[in-house]
CSV table of C-alpha atoms and ligand atoms in Angstrom, one decimal:
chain,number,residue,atom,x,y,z
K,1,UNK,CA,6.2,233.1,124.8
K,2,UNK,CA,4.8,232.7,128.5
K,3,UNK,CA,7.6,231.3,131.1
K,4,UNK,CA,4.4,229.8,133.2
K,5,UNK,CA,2.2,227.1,132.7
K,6,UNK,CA,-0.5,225.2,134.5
K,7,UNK,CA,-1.1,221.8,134.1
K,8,UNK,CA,-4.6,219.8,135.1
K,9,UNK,CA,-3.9,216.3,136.3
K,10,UNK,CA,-7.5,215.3,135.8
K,11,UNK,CA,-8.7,212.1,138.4
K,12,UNK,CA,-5.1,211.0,138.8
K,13,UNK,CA,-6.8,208.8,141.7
K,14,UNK,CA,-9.3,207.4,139.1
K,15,UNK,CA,-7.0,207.3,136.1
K,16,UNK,CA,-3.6,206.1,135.9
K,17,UNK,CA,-3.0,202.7,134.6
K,18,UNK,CA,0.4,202.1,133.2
K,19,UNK,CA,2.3,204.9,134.4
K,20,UNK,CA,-0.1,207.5,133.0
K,21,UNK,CA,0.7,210.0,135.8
K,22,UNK,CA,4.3,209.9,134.2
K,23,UNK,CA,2.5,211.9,131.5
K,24,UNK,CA,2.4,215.1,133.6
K,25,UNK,CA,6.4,214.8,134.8
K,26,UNK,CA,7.3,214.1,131.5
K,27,UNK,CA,5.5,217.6,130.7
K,28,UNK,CA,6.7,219.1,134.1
K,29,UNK,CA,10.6,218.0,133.1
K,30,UNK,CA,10.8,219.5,129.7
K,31,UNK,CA,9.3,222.2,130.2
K,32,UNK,CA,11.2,223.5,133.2
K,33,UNK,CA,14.5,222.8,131.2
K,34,UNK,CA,13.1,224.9,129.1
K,35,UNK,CA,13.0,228.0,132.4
K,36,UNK,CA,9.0,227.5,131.7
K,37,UNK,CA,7.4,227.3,135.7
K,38,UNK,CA,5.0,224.9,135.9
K,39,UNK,CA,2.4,224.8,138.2
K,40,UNK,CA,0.5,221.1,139.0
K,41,UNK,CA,-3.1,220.9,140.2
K,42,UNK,CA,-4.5,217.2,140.9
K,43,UNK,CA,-7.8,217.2,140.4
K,44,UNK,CA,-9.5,214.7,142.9
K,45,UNK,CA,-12.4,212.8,142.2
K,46,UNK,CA,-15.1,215.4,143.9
K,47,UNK,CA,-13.2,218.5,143.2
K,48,UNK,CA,-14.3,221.0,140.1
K,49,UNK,CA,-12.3,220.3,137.3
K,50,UNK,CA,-10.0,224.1,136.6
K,51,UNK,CA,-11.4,225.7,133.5
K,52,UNK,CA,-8.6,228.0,133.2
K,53,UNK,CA,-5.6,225.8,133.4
K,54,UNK,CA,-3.6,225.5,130.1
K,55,UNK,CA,-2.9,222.2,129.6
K,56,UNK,CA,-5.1,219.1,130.4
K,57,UNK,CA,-3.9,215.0,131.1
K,58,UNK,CA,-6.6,212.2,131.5
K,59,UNK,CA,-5.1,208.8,131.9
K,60,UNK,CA,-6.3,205.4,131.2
K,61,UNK,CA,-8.3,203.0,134.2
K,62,UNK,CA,-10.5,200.0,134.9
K,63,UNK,CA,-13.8,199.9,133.6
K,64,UNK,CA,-15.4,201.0,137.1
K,65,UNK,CA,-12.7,204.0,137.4
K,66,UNK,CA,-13.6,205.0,133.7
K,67,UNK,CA,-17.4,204.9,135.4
K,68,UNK,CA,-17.2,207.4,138.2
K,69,UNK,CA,-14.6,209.6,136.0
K,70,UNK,CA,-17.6,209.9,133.3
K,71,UNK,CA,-20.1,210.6,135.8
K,72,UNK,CA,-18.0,213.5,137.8
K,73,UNK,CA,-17.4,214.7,134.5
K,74,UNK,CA,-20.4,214.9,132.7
K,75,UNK,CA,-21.1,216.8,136.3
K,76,UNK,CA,-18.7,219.1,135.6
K,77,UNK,CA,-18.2,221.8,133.0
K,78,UNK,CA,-14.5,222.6,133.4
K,79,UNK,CA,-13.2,220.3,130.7
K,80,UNK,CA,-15.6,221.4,128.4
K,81,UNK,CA,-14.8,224.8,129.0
K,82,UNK,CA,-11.6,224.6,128.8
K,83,UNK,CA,-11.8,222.2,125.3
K,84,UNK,CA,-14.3,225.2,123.7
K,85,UNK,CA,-11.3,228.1,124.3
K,86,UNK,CA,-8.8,225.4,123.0
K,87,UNK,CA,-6.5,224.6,125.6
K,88,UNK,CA,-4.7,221.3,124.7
K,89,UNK,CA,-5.8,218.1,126.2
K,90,UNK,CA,-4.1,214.9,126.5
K,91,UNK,CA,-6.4,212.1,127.3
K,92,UNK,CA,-5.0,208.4,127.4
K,93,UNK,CA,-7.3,205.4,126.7
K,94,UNK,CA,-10.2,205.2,128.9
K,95,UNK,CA,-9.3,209.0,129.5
K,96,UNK,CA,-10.3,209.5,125.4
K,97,UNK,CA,-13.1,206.9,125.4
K,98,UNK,CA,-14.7,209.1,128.2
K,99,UNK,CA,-14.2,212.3,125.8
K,100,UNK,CA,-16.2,210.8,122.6
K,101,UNK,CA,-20.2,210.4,122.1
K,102,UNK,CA,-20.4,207.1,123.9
K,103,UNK,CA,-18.6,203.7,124.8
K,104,UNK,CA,-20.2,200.5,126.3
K,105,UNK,CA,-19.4,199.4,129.8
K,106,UNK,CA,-19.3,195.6,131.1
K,107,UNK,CA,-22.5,195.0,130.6
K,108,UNK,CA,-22.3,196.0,126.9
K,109,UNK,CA,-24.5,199.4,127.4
K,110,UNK,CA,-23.7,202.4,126.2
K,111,UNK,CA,-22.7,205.2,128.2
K,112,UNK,CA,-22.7,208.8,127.3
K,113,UNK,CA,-19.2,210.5,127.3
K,114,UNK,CA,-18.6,214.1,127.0
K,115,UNK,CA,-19.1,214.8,123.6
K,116,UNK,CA,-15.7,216.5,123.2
K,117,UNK,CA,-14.1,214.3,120.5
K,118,UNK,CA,-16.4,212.8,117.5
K,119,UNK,CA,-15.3,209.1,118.2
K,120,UNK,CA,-17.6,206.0,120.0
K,121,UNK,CA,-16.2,203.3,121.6
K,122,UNK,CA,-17.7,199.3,121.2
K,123,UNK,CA,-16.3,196.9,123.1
K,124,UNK,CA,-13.4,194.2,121.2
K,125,UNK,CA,-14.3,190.7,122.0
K,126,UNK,CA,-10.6,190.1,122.8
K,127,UNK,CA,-8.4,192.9,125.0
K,128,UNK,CA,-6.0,194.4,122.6
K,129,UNK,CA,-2.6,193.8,124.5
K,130,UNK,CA,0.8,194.7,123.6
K,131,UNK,CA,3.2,197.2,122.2
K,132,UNK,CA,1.9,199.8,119.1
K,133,UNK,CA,4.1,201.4,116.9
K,134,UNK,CA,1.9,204.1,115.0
K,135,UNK,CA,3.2,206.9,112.0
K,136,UNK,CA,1.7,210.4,112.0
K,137,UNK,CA,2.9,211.0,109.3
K,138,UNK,CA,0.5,214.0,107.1
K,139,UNK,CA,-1.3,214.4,110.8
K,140,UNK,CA,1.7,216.1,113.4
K,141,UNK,CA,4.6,214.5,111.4
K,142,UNK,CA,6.1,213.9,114.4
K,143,UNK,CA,8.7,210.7,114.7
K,144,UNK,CA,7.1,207.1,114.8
K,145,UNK,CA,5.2,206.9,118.2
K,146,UNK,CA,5.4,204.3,120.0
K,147,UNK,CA,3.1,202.6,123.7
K,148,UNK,CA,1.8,200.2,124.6
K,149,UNK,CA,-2.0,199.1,124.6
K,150,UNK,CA,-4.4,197.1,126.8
K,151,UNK,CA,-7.6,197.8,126.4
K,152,UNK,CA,-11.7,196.2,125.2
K,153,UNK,CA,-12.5,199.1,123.6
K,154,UNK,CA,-12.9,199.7,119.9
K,155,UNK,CA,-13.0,202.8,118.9
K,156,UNK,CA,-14.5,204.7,115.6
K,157,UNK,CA,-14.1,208.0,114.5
K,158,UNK,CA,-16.6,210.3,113.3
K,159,UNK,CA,-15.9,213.1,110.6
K,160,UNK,CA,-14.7,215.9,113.2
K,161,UNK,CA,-11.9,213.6,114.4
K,162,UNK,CA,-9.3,212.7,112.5
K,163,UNK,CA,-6.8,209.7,113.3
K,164,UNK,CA,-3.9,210.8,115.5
K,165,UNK,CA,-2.0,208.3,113.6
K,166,UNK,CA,-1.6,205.0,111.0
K,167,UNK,CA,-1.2,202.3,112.7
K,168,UNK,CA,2.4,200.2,112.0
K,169,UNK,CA,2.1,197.3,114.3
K,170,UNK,CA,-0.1,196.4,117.0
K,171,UNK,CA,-4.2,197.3,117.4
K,172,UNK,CA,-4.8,200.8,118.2
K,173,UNK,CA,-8.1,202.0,117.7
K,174,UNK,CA,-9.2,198.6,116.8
K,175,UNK,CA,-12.1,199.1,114.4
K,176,UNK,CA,-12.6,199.0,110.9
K,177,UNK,CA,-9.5,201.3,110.2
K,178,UNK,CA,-5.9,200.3,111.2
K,179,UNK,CA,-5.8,203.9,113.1
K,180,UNK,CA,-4.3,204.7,116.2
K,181,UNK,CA,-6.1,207.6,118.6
K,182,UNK,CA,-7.8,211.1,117.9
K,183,UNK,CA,-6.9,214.3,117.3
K,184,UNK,CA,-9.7,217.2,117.1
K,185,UNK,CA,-9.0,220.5,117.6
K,186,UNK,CA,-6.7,221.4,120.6
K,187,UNK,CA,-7.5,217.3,121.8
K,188,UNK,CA,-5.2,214.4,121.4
K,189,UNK,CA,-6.4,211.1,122.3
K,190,UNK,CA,-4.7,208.2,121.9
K,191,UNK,CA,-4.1,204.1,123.7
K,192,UNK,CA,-1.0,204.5,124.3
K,193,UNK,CA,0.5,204.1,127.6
K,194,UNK,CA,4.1,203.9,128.5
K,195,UNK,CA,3.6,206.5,129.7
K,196,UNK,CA,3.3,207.6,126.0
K,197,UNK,CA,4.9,211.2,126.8
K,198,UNK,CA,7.7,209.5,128.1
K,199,UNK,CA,8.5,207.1,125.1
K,200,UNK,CA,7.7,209.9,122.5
K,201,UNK,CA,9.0,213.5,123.9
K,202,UNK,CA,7.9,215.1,120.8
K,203,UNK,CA,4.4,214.4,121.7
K,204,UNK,CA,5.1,216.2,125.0
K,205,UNK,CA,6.6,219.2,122.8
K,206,UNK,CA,4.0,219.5,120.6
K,207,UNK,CA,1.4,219.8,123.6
K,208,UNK,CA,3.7,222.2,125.2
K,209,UNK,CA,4.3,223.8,122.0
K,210,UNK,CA,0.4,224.8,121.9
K,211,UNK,CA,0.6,226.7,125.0
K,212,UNK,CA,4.4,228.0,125.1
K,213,UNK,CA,5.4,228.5,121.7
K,214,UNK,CA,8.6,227.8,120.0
K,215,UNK,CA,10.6,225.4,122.6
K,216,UNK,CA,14.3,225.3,122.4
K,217,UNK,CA,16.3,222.0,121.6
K,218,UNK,CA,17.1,219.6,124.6
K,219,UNK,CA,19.6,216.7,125.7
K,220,UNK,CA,17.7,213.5,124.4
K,221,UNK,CA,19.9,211.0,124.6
K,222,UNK,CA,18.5,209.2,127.8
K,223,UNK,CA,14.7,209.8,126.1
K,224,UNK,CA,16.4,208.2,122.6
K,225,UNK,CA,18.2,205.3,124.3
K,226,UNK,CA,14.5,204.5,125.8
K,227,UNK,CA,12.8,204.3,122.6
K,228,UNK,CA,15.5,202.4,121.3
K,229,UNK,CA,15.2,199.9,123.3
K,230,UNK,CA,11.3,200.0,123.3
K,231,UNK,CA,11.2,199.5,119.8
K,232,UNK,CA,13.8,197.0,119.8
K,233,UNK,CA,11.7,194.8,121.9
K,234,UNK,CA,8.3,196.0,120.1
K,235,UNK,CA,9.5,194.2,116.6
K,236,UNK,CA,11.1,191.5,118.4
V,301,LIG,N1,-11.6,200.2,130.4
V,301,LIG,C1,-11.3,200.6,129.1
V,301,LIG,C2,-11.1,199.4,128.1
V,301,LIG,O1,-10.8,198.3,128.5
V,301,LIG,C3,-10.0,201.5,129.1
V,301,LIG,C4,-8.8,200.7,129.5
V,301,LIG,C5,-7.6,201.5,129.8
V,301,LIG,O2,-7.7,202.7,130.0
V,301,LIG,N2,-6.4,200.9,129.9
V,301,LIG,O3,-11.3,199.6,126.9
């Protein structure tokens, strides 16, 4: 077990809708209760994206952020490097549209993502808004997650990606399959803000978990009362 890590913000200033950024204090927090150092580097739009850091987090944006994120990234091998030796990636909503094959902008053409995750992106003709409550259950078996979604995109998955998660209630991926997010390899996408780390810790666990090992148990009562509540109002 390593007692440091080194976590890539990736286009904070491009990417962060809904709190996203939360994503990496979430990941900060729990791992420093843990006596694991963490070490932050915000990757600006015109800076090279780290290929050595151990853990990545892409947020979620507007349709022109999600633009210029794409182009400095397809301009930049660092993710890619960084995806190939398997470092874990979390990458929120526009942040895992940018990762597949393709997705379609405004004007309904297609623009070429990074290729990292086996999934393409169509646009909904109605946002999907509103609160997702998704089982991976047979995938992480982790506890129900639960976010919140806004977003045109519809997304399918190829063969090398497999649903993060089934989804319960809400949209999710929003094609064929009632499926919720990605998960290939050391990547997890998924819609779900909240920030989604926040509102399902052992998410944030697991990710550590690849880079860390074994974490001990924490106090999760504040975390719990959260979900409650977020759930509460979800099936409401
Ligand atoms: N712009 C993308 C969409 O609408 C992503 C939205 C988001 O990241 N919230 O599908």
């Amino acid at each position: 077990m390593t007692n440091r890590l080194t976590i890539a913000h990736v286009f904070p200033a491009l990417l962060g809708t809904y709190g996203d950024a939360g994503n990496v204090s979430v990941l900060r927090y729990r791992a420093e209760v843990r006596g694991i150092r963490v070490s932050i580097v915000d990757v600006l739009p015109g800076d090279p994206v780290p290929a050595t850091a151990d853990l990545y987090v892409i947020g979620g944006g507007e349709d022109a952020q999600e633009m210029r994120a794409t182009e400095l990234l397809r301009a930049d091998s660092g993710l890619s490097m960084a995806v190939h030796r398997g470092a874990p990636v979390l990458a929120v909503c526009a942040g895992m549209q940018i990762l597949g094959e393709w997705f379609t902008d405004g004007s309904d053409s297609r623009v070429a993502g990074l290729g990292l995750l086996d999934l393409r992106t169509d646009r909904r003709s109605v946002r999907a808004v509103g609160d997702v409550i998704a089982d991976t259950t047979g995938v992480l078996d982790l506890p129900t997650l639960i976010g919140f979604e806004n977003h045109r995109g519809a997304t399918s998955l190829g063969a090398d990606a497999r649903p993060l998660a089934r989804v319960l209630h809400g949209i999710g991926n929003g094609a064929a399959e009632p499926v919720e997010g990605a998960l290939q390899g050391s990547v997890i996408g998924t819609y779900l803000h909240g920030p989604v780390l926040a509102l399902n810790p052992a998410l944030a666990d697991y990710l550590l978990t690849q880079v860390v090992g074994d974490l001990a148990p924490m106090d999760d009562v504040r975390a719990e009362e959260f979900r409650a509540n977020r759930f509460q109002r979800a099936r409401a």
